């Protein structure tokens, strides 16, 4: 009778699994035995190695080094702009109050956020620190920002400031192993919410004696105060439940990056070798030929030694040129081993690897390498639209974990100092702190087509001026105010001129940059007879 295998519960084991991907017997699956671990079990033991390897890539690989700058340029741009949008209905106010209140807040925020006193170290402003947060997520899996209260700094108008801390310093005190309440330098309460962040007083990699005395000292930073004020901002992208830390952006591509670097280096070295003059002497003499030309083997070896000395003397300190003649030993021939690399398949192969790497970051090949040489308009626009979705996802993350908390902390000081009037601020915190943030614009590939498309969206009611301007990284209120100023200046200039009345409408539309309405008198041409003094035809 055939014996039947049983599983750990005593049930008969099937000879085949229902899913091929779960097979333990298929030849392509038999050696694939990954384990199942929690988010922290899969990440924390490997995190230090992953961060170190990605940083090495960024130091030595041009693509890995350029990608974070591409992210910063498109997520933030020159400035990450605030648009205050308080919920005036919830606050029992009207639109006019909301407009005036927002204008006051935005003006004061702009003064604060563009000042280096925003940084406790006086080195970066708000947008620069936002860029550090983006780079931290890309390179380290996250960023750490500590709000500080330093009201007595000379020259500073605000006590609220922020310090960017390298996330390497976030670790368990005394390098203790992780537990259920302490993981990756974060202490949790019974609900799984962060209670304290343990920050090492100096960087663990300070190996040159800069701050070694503090290397084994930690400072606990509470997550929030008793009344809910944020005291630490841990900016990371959570992808699994129970996750304490995140991995760098290139984690899944480290192997491909390293292999690509080795291939590129080997190909470059081969190309350099092919460009040099390299040759070998090969003897064609068999034992019978040697015996017929030389008395014995010793005479043959002496002859070769003498020839070698002649060649070395000839080449010592000399440069090879097309007129140099190199003597050849009797029976020898000169060969030059040239490699065929890089072959015709090198370019497509490297391009395919770069497409994989770009997909891993969430960017198209064209944006990753900034190469649009073989892309038509439709393909380029499709690629950039997908890239834009990636940038918007990163921007939403940046606003949630960094920009909005920073703004709320600053606004709290402004309200408490009576610089901004906000009755019942703490009871209506969410209503007062509602915002929109504008970063880099999407830009145009074909300005004519895309401007017309924007006009069509506005005319059909499927978009608004606010949306259209925000997509290009502009504040629509600032744009409208500036346009109104320009239109008024055009009107004042024309009214104060001696231009004949019949030309004034046309001149106004031209100077104000407005589209001439149908039926407007624009066909008239100034002639020398009616040209006013000081006006050229």
Protein backbone atom coordinates (compact mmCIF):
# COMPACT_ATOMS: atom_id res chain seq x y z
CA UNK A 1 0.00 0.00 0.00
CA UNK A 2 1.38 3.46 -1.00
CA UNK A 3 2.23 5.72 1.94
CA UNK A 4 0.64 9.20 1.86
CA UNK A 5 2.42 12.30 3.13
CA UNK A 6 0.65 14.39 5.77
CA UNK A 7 1.04 18.07 6.58
CA UNK A 8 1.63 19.52 10.06
CA UNK A 9 -2.09 19.18 10.84
CA UNK A 10 -2.31 15.57 9.78
CA UNK A 11 -4.07 16.29 6.51
CA UNK A 12 -3.01 14.59 3.25
CA UNK A 13 -0.67 16.77 1.22
CA UNK A 14 -1.60 17.48 -2.38
CA UNK A 15 0.91 16.59 -5.07
CA UNK A 16 0.33 19.96 -6.74
CA UNK A 17 -0.58 23.37 -5.35
CA UNK A 18 -3.56 25.26 -6.69
CA UNK A 19 -1.28 28.18 -7.59
CA UNK A 20 1.92 27.59 -9.52
CA UNK A 21 3.50 30.47 -7.61
CA UNK A 22 3.11 28.46 -4.37
CA UNK A 23 4.66 25.26 -5.73
CA UNK A 24 7.55 23.63 -3.85
CA UNK A 25 8.19 21.06 -6.59
CA UNK A 26 8.24 23.06 -9.84
CA UNK A 27 11.78 23.46 -11.09
CA UNK A 28 11.49 27.24 -11.37
CA UNK A 29 10.05 27.60 -7.85
CA UNK A 30 11.73 24.93 -5.75
CA UNK A 31 14.57 27.20 -4.56
CA UNK A 32 12.37 30.24 -3.97
CA UNK A 33 11.73 30.11 -0.22
CA UNK A 34 11.23 33.64 1.17
CA UNK A 35 10.06 34.01 4.73
CA UNK A 36 7.09 35.96 6.03
CA UNK A 37 7.96 38.74 8.45
CA UNK A 38 6.31 41.82 9.86
CA UNK A 39 7.05 45.19 8.30
CA UNK A 40 9.70 45.99 10.90
CA UNK A 41 11.17 42.47 10.79
CA UNK A 42 11.68 42.83 7.04
CA UNK A 43 13.06 46.38 7.18
CA UNK A 44 14.90 47.24 10.39
CA UNK A 45 17.69 44.58 10.32
CA UNK A 46 18.68 45.61 6.77
CA UNK A 47 18.03 49.35 6.95
CA UNK A 48 21.54 50.53 7.80
CA UNK A 49 23.08 48.51 4.96
CA UNK A 50 20.47 49.67 2.45
CA UNK A 51 21.01 53.33 3.35
CA UNK A 52 24.80 53.01 3.14
CA UNK A 53 24.67 51.32 -0.28
CA UNK A 54 22.25 53.85 -1.73
CA UNK A 55 24.40 56.75 -0.54
CA UNK A 56 27.40 55.11 -2.18
CA UNK A 57 25.43 54.95 -5.43
CA UNK A 58 24.50 58.62 -5.14
CA UNK A 59 28.16 59.52 -4.66
CA UNK A 60 29.37 57.52 -7.66
CA UNK A 61 26.48 56.95 -10.08
CA UNK A 62 25.29 59.96 -12.11
CA UNK A 63 21.72 58.69 -12.52
CA UNK A 64 21.28 57.91 -8.82
CA UNK A 65 22.79 61.30 -7.98
CA UNK A 66 20.61 63.30 -10.38
CA UNK A 67 17.25 61.71 -9.51
CA UNK A 68 16.71 63.44 -6.13
CA UNK A 69 17.34 66.82 -7.76
CA UNK A 70 14.73 65.95 -10.40
CA UNK A 71 12.26 65.16 -7.62
CA UNK A 72 12.98 68.40 -5.74
CA UNK A 73 12.75 70.49 -8.93
CA UNK A 74 9.31 69.10 -9.80
CA UNK A 75 7.77 68.62 -6.34
CA UNK A 76 8.85 71.92 -4.79
CA UNK A 77 10.44 74.09 -7.43
CA UNK A 78 11.97 77.40 -6.33
CA UNK A 79 9.38 77.93 -3.58
CA UNK A 80 6.64 75.85 -1.95
CA UNK A 81 3.85 78.44 -1.75
CA UNK A 82 1.08 78.65 0.84
CA UNK A 83 -2.53 79.49 0.01
CA UNK A 84 -4.51 79.90 3.22
CA UNK A 85 -8.11 78.70 2.80
CA UNK A 86 -9.84 78.86 6.20
CA UNK A 87 -13.25 77.24 6.47
CA UNK A 88 -15.14 80.51 6.90
CA UNK A 89 -18.50 78.77 7.03
CA UNK A 90 -17.45 76.61 9.99
CA UNK A 91 -16.05 79.72 11.67
CA UNK A 92 -19.27 81.68 11.14
CA UNK A 93 -17.55 84.26 8.94
CA UNK A 94 -18.03 85.50 5.37
CA UNK A 95 -15.91 85.40 2.21
CA UNK A 96 -14.65 88.94 2.66
CA UNK A 97 -13.31 88.08 6.12
CA UNK A 98 -11.66 84.93 4.74
CA UNK A 99 -9.99 86.92 1.94
CA UNK A 100 -8.59 89.56 4.28
CA UNK A 101 -7.55 87.05 6.96
CA UNK A 102 -5.81 84.82 4.40
CA UNK A 103 -4.02 87.76 2.81
CA UNK A 104 -2.63 88.83 6.19
CA UNK A 105 -1.54 85.29 7.11
CA UNK A 106 0.08 84.61 3.73
CA UNK A 107 2.00 87.90 3.85
CA UNK A 108 3.41 87.15 7.29
CA UNK A 109 4.12 83.50 6.43
CA UNK A 110 6.07 84.55 3.34
CA UNK A 111 8.26 86.84 5.42
CA UNK A 112 8.87 84.06 7.95
CA UNK A 113 9.35 81.10 5.60
CA UNK A 114 11.85 82.80 3.27
CA UNK A 115 14.12 83.86 6.14
CA UNK A 116 17.10 81.78 7.27
CA UNK A 117 15.93 82.22 10.87
CA UNK A 118 13.33 79.59 9.97
CA UNK A 119 16.20 77.13 10.52
CA UNK A 120 17.60 76.83 14.05
CA UNK A 121 21.05 76.57 12.42
CA UNK A 122 20.43 79.66 10.20
CA UNK A 123 21.38 77.81 7.00
CA UNK A 124 18.18 77.05 5.03
CA UNK A 125 14.68 78.46 4.65
CA UNK A 126 11.36 76.61 4.56
CA UNK A 127 11.53 75.50 0.91
CA UNK A 128 15.14 74.36 1.30
CA UNK A 129 14.24 72.26 4.33
CA UNK A 130 11.32 70.81 2.38
CA UNK A 131 13.89 69.77 -0.22
CA UNK A 132 15.92 68.07 2.52
CA UNK A 133 12.80 66.13 3.51
CA UNK A 134 12.32 64.94 -0.09
CA UNK A 135 15.98 63.95 -0.34
CA UNK A 136 15.74 62.22 3.04
CA UNK A 137 12.87 60.04 1.87
CA UNK A 138 14.75 59.22 -1.35
CA UNK A 139 18.14 58.48 0.22
CA UNK A 140 17.35 57.36 3.77
CA UNK A 141 13.74 56.23 3.72
CA UNK A 142 12.64 59.26 5.72
CA UNK A 143 13.52 62.58 7.32
CA UNK A 144 13.47 63.91 10.86
CA UNK A 145 12.61 67.52 11.74
CA UNK A 146 12.57 68.87 15.30
CA UNK A 147 10.50 72.02 16.03
CA UNK A 148 12.24 74.33 18.50
CA UNK A 149 11.27 77.38 20.54
CA UNK A 150 14.11 79.93 20.57
CA UNK A 151 12.51 83.34 21.26
CA UNK A 152 15.69 85.20 22.20
CA UNK A 153 17.76 84.80 19.02
CA UNK A 154 19.28 88.15 17.96
CA UNK A 155 17.69 89.38 14.74
CA UNK A 156 14.91 86.80 14.68
CA UNK A 157 11.29 87.99 14.73
CA UNK A 158 9.86 84.59 15.58
CA UNK A 159 10.61 82.07 18.31
CA UNK A 160 9.42 79.06 16.30
CA UNK A 161 12.18 77.44 14.26
CA UNK A 162 13.07 73.99 13.01
CA UNK A 163 16.09 71.71 12.95
CA UNK A 164 16.65 69.03 10.31
CA UNK A 165 18.19 65.92 11.89
CA UNK A 166 19.76 63.12 9.85
CA UNK A 167 17.61 60.08 10.43
CA UNK A 168 20.71 57.95 11.16
CA UNK A 169 20.61 59.48 14.64
CA UNK A 170 17.15 58.00 15.28
CA UNK A 171 18.02 54.75 17.07
CA UNK A 172 17.33 52.76 20.22
CA UNK A 173 19.14 54.14 23.29
CA UNK A 174 22.43 52.36 23.97
CA UNK A 175 21.84 50.41 20.72
CA UNK A 176 19.44 48.09 22.51
CA UNK A 177 17.60 45.48 20.42
CA UNK A 178 14.11 46.21 19.15
CA UNK A 179 11.13 45.30 21.32
CA UNK A 180 7.36 45.56 20.96
CA UNK A 181 7.44 49.09 22.47
CA UNK A 182 10.79 50.32 21.09
CA UNK A 183 11.63 49.91 17.40
CA UNK A 184 14.03 51.81 15.20
CA UNK A 185 14.52 54.51 17.81
CA UNK A 186 10.77 55.10 18.28
CA UNK A 187 9.03 54.38 21.57
CA UNK A 188 5.34 53.50 21.25
CA UNK A 189 2.36 53.64 23.60
CA UNK A 190 -0.20 50.87 24.08
CA UNK A 191 -2.12 52.03 20.99
CA UNK A 192 0.89 51.88 18.70
CA UNK A 193 1.23 55.67 18.50
CA UNK A 194 4.72 57.24 18.77
CA UNK A 195 5.42 58.32 22.34
CA UNK A 196 9.06 59.40 22.12
CA UNK A 197 11.78 59.62 19.49
CA UNK A 198 15.25 58.75 20.76
CA UNK A 199 17.83 60.95 19.02
CA UNK A 200 21.52 60.16 19.33
CA UNK A 201 23.39 63.31 20.34
CA UNK A 202 25.88 62.94 17.50
CA UNK A 203 25.99 61.06 14.23
CA UNK A 204 27.15 57.43 14.61
CA UNK A 205 29.36 57.86 11.56
CA UNK A 206 31.36 60.79 12.93
CA UNK A 207 34.61 58.83 12.76
CA UNK A 208 36.96 61.83 12.65
CA UNK A 209 36.51 62.88 16.24
CA UNK A 210 34.11 65.75 15.55
CA UNK A 211 31.67 64.74 18.28
CA UNK A 212 32.68 61.32 19.52
CA UNK A 213 32.06 62.23 23.15
CA UNK A 214 28.30 62.37 22.48
CA UNK A 215 28.10 59.31 20.28
CA UNK A 216 26.76 57.11 23.05
CA UNK A 217 24.31 59.62 24.49
CA UNK A 218 20.65 59.86 23.47
CA UNK A 219 18.00 62.54 24.01
CA UNK A 220 14.33 61.50 24.18
CA UNK A 221 12.02 63.85 22.26
CA UNK A 222 8.32 63.47 23.01
CA UNK A 223 6.08 63.17 19.96
CA UNK A 224 3.55 65.72 21.23
CA UNK A 225 2.99 67.87 24.29
CA UNK A 226 0.13 67.28 26.71
CA UNK A 227 -2.03 69.75 24.77
CA UNK A 228 -1.20 68.20 21.37
CA UNK A 229 1.58 70.44 20.01
CA UNK A 230 3.95 68.53 17.73
CA UNK A 231 7.48 68.27 19.09
CA UNK A 232 8.95 65.93 16.47
CA UNK A 233 8.14 65.40 12.78
CA UNK A 234 9.01 61.96 11.43
CA UNK A 235 8.50 62.21 7.67
CA UNK A 236 8.38 58.79 6.02
CA UNK A 237 6.19 56.92 3.53
CA UNK A 238 4.29 54.09 5.20
CA UNK A 239 3.45 51.14 2.94
CA UNK A 240 2.59 48.42 5.49
CA UNK A 241 0.69 48.24 8.75
CA UNK A 242 2.92 48.27 11.81
CA UNK A 243 5.79 49.89 9.92
CA UNK A 244 8.17 52.08 11.95
CA UNK A 245 10.72 53.10 9.31
CA UNK A 246 10.90 53.06 5.51
CA UNK A 247 13.59 51.92 3.08
CA UNK A 248 15.42 54.16 0.57
CA UNK A 249 13.85 54.66 -2.84
CA UNK A 250 16.39 52.57 -4.78
CA UNK A 251 16.24 49.51 -2.53
CA UNK A 252 14.72 47.20 -5.14
CA UNK A 253 17.22 48.41 -7.78
CA UNK A 254 20.53 48.32 -5.92
CA UNK A 255 21.62 45.11 -7.63
CA UNK A 256 20.75 46.42 -11.10
CA UNK A 257 22.54 49.70 -10.43
CA UNK A 258 25.67 47.89 -9.30
CA UNK A 259 25.65 45.50 -12.26
CA UNK A 260 25.09 48.40 -14.65
CA UNK A 261 28.01 50.30 -13.13
CA UNK A 262 30.33 47.30 -13.51
CA UNK A 263 29.24 46.79 -17.13
CA UNK A 264 29.69 50.46 -17.97
CA UNK A 265 33.14 50.55 -16.34
CA UNK A 266 34.28 47.39 -18.13
CA UNK A 267 33.01 48.72 -21.46
CA UNK A 268 34.79 52.03 -20.91
CA UNK A 269 38.06 50.28 -20.05
CA UNK A 270 37.76 48.14 -23.18
CA UNK A 271 37.20 51.22 -25.34
CA UNK A 272 40.28 52.87 -23.81
CA UNK A 273 42.36 49.73 -24.42
CA UNK A 274 41.22 49.61 -28.05
CA UNK A 275 42.34 53.21 -28.49
CA UNK A 276 45.88 52.39 -27.33
CA UNK A 277 48.65 50.67 -29.32
CA UNK A 278 48.89 47.15 -27.92
CA UNK A 279 50.62 44.21 -29.58
CA UNK A 280 52.09 40.79 -28.80
CA UNK A 281 54.91 38.78 -30.33
CA UNK A 282 53.89 35.23 -31.18
CA UNK A 283 56.45 32.65 -32.25
CA UNK A 284 55.54 30.24 -35.05
CA UNK A 285 58.63 28.06 -34.64
CA UNK A 286 58.18 24.45 -33.70
CA UNK A 287 61.02 22.33 -32.17
CA UNK A 288 62.27 21.23 -35.61
CA UNK A 289 62.52 24.83 -36.84
CA UNK A 290 64.39 25.87 -33.71
CA UNK A 291 66.83 22.96 -34.13
CA UNK A 292 67.53 23.90 -37.75
CA UNK A 293 68.27 27.57 -36.95
CA UNK A 294 70.01 27.32 -33.56
CA UNK A 295 72.65 25.02 -32.21
CA UNK A 296 70.64 24.24 -29.12
CA UNK A 297 67.80 25.56 -26.96
CA UNK A 298 70.13 27.75 -24.91
CA UNK A 299 71.19 29.66 -28.02
CA UNK A 300 67.48 30.14 -28.91
CA UNK A 301 66.67 31.48 -25.45
CA UNK A 302 69.69 33.82 -25.51
CA UNK A 303 68.53 35.14 -28.87
CA UNK A 304 65.04 35.86 -27.54
CA UNK A 305 66.49 37.56 -24.47
CA UNK A 306 68.66 39.81 -26.63
CA UNK A 307 65.65 40.68 -28.83
CA UNK A 308 63.58 41.56 -25.78
CA UNK A 309 66.28 43.90 -24.51
CA UNK A 310 66.40 45.61 -27.93
CA UNK A 311 62.62 46.18 -27.88
CA UNK A 312 62.66 47.57 -24.34
CA UNK A 313 65.52 49.92 -25.21
CA UNK A 314 63.66 51.07 -28.30
CA UNK A 315 60.41 51.82 -26.47
CA UNK A 316 61.89 53.21 -23.27
CA UNK A 317 60.93 56.89 -23.10
CA UNK A 318 59.65 56.89 -26.70
CA UNK A 319 56.23 57.56 -28.14
CA UNK A 320 54.85 55.25 -30.79
CA UNK A 321 54.17 56.92 -34.15
CA UNK A 322 53.29 55.80 -37.64
CA UNK A 323 56.94 55.81 -38.82
CA UNK A 324 58.43 53.63 -36.07
CA UNK A 325 59.69 50.19 -37.17
CA UNK A 326 59.87 47.48 -34.54
CA UNK A 327 62.27 44.62 -35.31
CA UNK A 328 60.77 41.15 -35.13
CA UNK A 329 62.61 38.06 -33.93
CA UNK A 330 63.09 35.37 -36.56
CA UNK A 331 59.99 33.20 -36.78
CA UNK A 332 57.75 35.67 -34.88
CA UNK A 333 54.68 37.60 -35.92
CA UNK A 334 53.03 40.66 -34.36
CA UNK A 335 49.36 40.45 -33.30
CA UNK A 336 47.02 43.01 -31.73
CA UNK A 337 44.07 41.57 -29.73
CA UNK A 338 41.19 44.05 -30.10
CA UNK A 339 37.89 43.52 -28.30
CA UNK A 340 34.61 43.96 -30.16
CA UNK A 341 33.01 45.67 -27.17
CA UNK A 342 30.98 47.78 -26.96
CA UNK A 343 28.85 45.91 -29.46
CA UNK A 344 25.70 47.05 -31.17
CA UNK A 345 23.58 45.57 -28.38
CA UNK A 346 25.18 47.67 -25.62
CA UNK A 347 23.01 50.76 -26.10
CA UNK A 348 19.62 48.97 -26.16
CA UNK A 349 20.67 46.81 -23.20
CA UNK A 350 21.63 49.82 -21.07
CA UNK A 351 18.44 51.62 -22.11
CA UNK A 352 16.36 48.65 -20.97
CA UNK A 353 18.07 48.67 -17.57
CA UNK A 354 17.45 52.40 -17.23
CA UNK A 355 13.76 51.89 -17.99
CA UNK A 356 13.58 49.37 -15.13
CA UNK A 357 15.36 51.76 -12.79
CA UNK A 358 13.10 54.66 -13.74
CA UNK A 359 10.01 52.52 -13.20
CA UNK A 360 11.27 51.61 -9.74
CA UNK A 361 11.39 55.29 -8.76
CA UNK A 362 8.08 56.00 -10.51
CA UNK A 363 9.55 58.08 -13.33
CA UNK A 364 9.68 57.61 -17.08
CA UNK A 365 12.89 56.79 -18.92
CA UNK A 366 12.81 60.23 -20.56
CA UNK A 367 12.63 62.08 -17.25
CA UNK A 368 15.13 59.80 -15.52
CA UNK A 369 17.83 60.45 -18.14
CA UNK A 370 16.39 63.77 -19.40
CA UNK A 371 16.55 62.30 -22.89
CA UNK A 372 13.68 63.18 -25.24
CA UNK A 373 15.69 62.79 -28.44
CA UNK A 374 13.67 59.80 -29.68
CA UNK A 375 10.26 60.80 -28.33
CA UNK A 376 7.42 62.42 -30.25
CA UNK A 377 4.96 64.91 -28.79
CA UNK A 378 2.26 62.38 -27.87
CA UNK A 379 4.68 59.96 -26.20
CA UNK A 380 6.47 62.73 -24.35
CA UNK A 381 3.21 64.16 -23.06
CA UNK A 382 1.99 60.73 -21.94
CA UNK A 383 5.27 60.09 -20.11
CA UNK A 384 5.22 63.50 -18.43
CA UNK A 385 1.59 63.08 -17.36
CA UNK A 386 2.52 59.86 -15.56
CA UNK A 387 5.56 61.58 -14.04
CA UNK A 388 3.30 64.42 -12.89
CA UNK A 389 1.14 61.94 -10.96
CA UNK A 390 4.27 60.70 -9.21
CA UNK A 391 5.33 64.24 -8.35
CA UNK A 392 1.84 65.07 -7.04
CA UNK A 393 1.91 61.97 -4.83
CA UNK A 394 5.25 63.04 -3.37
CA UNK A 395 3.97 66.60 -2.90
CA UNK A 396 0.88 65.37 -1.06
CA UNK A 397 3.17 63.34 1.22
CA UNK A 398 5.42 66.37 1.78
CA UNK A 399 2.47 68.59 2.68
CA UNK A 400 0.98 66.02 5.08
CA UNK A 401 4.15 65.16 6.98
CA UNK A 402 6.13 68.40 6.77
CA UNK A 403 4.58 71.57 5.32
CA UNK A 404 1.21 71.50 7.08
CA UNK A 405 2.58 70.66 10.57
CA UNK A 406 5.23 73.39 10.19
CA UNK A 407 2.59 75.95 9.19
CA UNK A 408 0.33 75.00 12.12
CA UNK A 409 3.17 75.43 14.61
CA UNK A 410 4.06 78.85 13.24
CA UNK A 411 0.41 79.99 13.13
CA UNK A 412 0.01 78.98 16.77
CA UNK A 413 2.76 81.43 17.73
CA UNK A 414 1.27 84.15 15.51
CA UNK A 415 -2.12 83.75 17.21
CA UNK A 416 -0.72 83.62 20.74
CA UNK A 417 1.26 86.82 20.08
CA UNK A 418 -1.88 88.52 18.70
CA UNK A 419 -0.18 89.04 15.34
CA UNK A 420 -3.00 87.06 13.72
CA UNK A 421 -6.50 87.34 15.12
CA UNK A 422 -8.17 83.93 15.53
CA UNK A 423 -10.84 83.69 18.25
CA UNK A 424 -11.29 80.21 19.74
CA UNK A 425 -8.21 79.10 17.82
CA UNK A 426 -7.64 75.77 19.56
CA UNK A 427 -11.32 74.82 19.42
CA UNK A 428 -11.36 75.52 15.65
CA UNK A 429 -7.80 74.56 14.78
CA UNK A 430 -8.72 72.53 11.69
CA UNK A 431 -10.92 75.30 10.29
CA UNK A 432 -8.25 77.97 10.73
CA UNK A 433 -5.39 75.90 9.31
CA UNK A 434 -6.94 74.64 6.07
CA UNK A 435 -4.55 75.34 3.20
CA UNK A 436 -3.51 74.61 -0.35
CA UNK A 437 0.14 74.32 -1.33
CA UNK A 438 1.60 75.10 -4.74
CA UNK A 439 4.98 73.85 -5.90
CA UNK A 440 6.68 73.62 -9.27
CA UNK A 441 4.51 73.98 -12.35
CA UNK A 442 3.95 71.22 -14.86
CA UNK A 443 5.24 73.33 -17.74
CA UNK A 444 4.42 73.14 -21.44
CA UNK A 445 5.62 70.92 -24.25
CA UNK A 446 3.66 72.82 -26.91
CA UNK A 447 2.60 76.17 -25.39
CA UNK A 448 0.16 76.98 -28.22
CA UNK A 449 -1.78 73.73 -27.97
CA UNK A 450 -1.78 73.58 -24.20
CA UNK A 451 -2.77 77.23 -23.75
CA UNK A 452 -5.72 76.66 -26.06
CA UNK A 453 -6.63 73.52 -24.10
CA UNK A 454 -6.55 75.54 -20.88
CA UNK A 455 -8.82 78.17 -22.44
CA UNK A 456 -11.23 75.45 -23.59
CA UNK A 457 -11.39 73.96 -20.10
CA UNK A 458 -12.22 77.35 -18.63
CA UNK A 459 -14.88 78.07 -21.26
CA UNK A 460 -16.49 74.65 -20.77
CA UNK A 461 -16.57 75.02 -16.99
CA UNK A 462 -14.43 71.92 -16.37
CA UNK A 463 -11.65 73.91 -14.68
CA UNK A 464 -11.06 77.14 -12.78
CA UNK A 465 -8.48 79.91 -12.89
CA UNK A 466 -7.18 78.67 -9.56
CA UNK A 467 -6.62 75.15 -10.91
CA UNK A 468 -5.04 76.33 -14.16
CA UNK A 469 -2.61 78.66 -12.41
CA UNK A 470 -1.77 76.12 -9.70
CA UNK A 471 -0.90 73.56 -12.37
CA UNK A 472 1.75 75.98 -13.61
CA UNK A 473 3.05 76.71 -10.12
CA UNK A 474 1.42 80.13 -9.78
CA UNK A 475 -0.95 81.69 -7.26
CA UNK A 476 -4.06 82.78 -9.14
CA UNK A 477 -4.84 85.65 -6.76
CA UNK A 478 -1.37 87.12 -7.25
CA UNK A 479 -1.78 86.66 -11.00
CA UNK A 480 -5.15 88.43 -11.09
CA UNK A 481 -3.94 91.29 -8.92
CA UNK A 482 -0.89 91.79 -11.13
CA UNK A 483 -2.97 91.60 -14.32
CA UNK A 484 -5.33 94.22 -12.90
CA UNK A 485 -2.35 96.48 -12.18
CA UNK A 486 -1.05 96.03 -15.73
CA UNK A 487 -4.46 96.71 -17.29
CA UNK A 488 -4.89 99.86 -15.19
CA UNK A 489 -1.40 101.05 -16.14
CA UNK A 490 -2.21 100.50 -19.83
CA UNK A 491 -5.42 102.51 -19.48
CA UNK A 492 -3.64 105.33 -17.63
CA UNK A 493 -0.89 105.46 -20.24
CA UNK A 494 -3.34 105.70 -23.13
CA UNK A 495 -5.57 108.26 -21.41
CA UNK A 496 -2.56 110.47 -20.79
CA UNK A 497 -1.32 110.27 -24.37
CA UNK A 498 -2.21 112.31 -27.45
CA UNK A 499 -3.23 109.21 -29.41
CA UNK A 500 -6.34 109.83 -31.58
CA UNK A 501 -9.57 108.44 -30.16
CA UNK A 502 -10.09 105.96 -32.97
CA UNK A 503 -6.83 104.15 -32.09
CA UNK A 504 -7.22 104.05 -28.34
CA UNK A 505 -9.28 100.86 -28.06
CA UNK A 506 -6.85 98.93 -30.22
CA UNK A 507 -3.86 100.32 -28.31
CA UNK A 508 -5.44 99.41 -25.00
CA UNK A 509 -5.89 95.76 -25.97
CA UNK A 510 -2.34 95.57 -27.30
CA UNK A 511 -0.71 97.17 -24.24
CA UNK A 512 -2.85 95.23 -21.75
CA UNK A 513 -2.15 91.94 -23.50
CA UNK A 514 -5.86 91.26 -23.97
CA UNK A 515 -7.52 89.46 -26.84
CA UNK A 516 -9.24 91.84 -29.24
CA UNK A 517 -13.01 91.20 -29.19
CA UNK A 518 -14.77 90.56 -32.45
CA UNK A 519 -15.96 93.73 -34.17
CA UNK A 520 -13.44 95.97 -32.42
CA UNK A 521 -11.96 98.76 -34.51
CA UNK A 522 -8.47 97.45 -35.05
CA UNK A 523 -8.11 97.73 -38.79
CA UNK A 524 -7.22 101.40 -38.79
CA UNK A 525 -3.66 102.27 -39.70
CA UNK A 526 -1.89 105.40 -38.54
CA UNK A 527 -0.85 107.57 -41.48
CA UNK A 528 1.61 110.44 -41.55
CA UNK A 529 -1.28 112.89 -42.02
CA UNK A 530 -3.02 112.08 -38.73
CA UNK A 531 0.01 110.88 -36.75
CA UNK A 532 0.13 112.75 -33.43
CA UNK A 533 3.34 114.34 -32.33
CA UNK A 534 5.65 111.88 -30.59
CA UNK A 535 3.82 108.78 -31.84
CA UNK A 536 5.47 106.62 -34.51
CA UNK A 537 3.35 104.98 -37.19
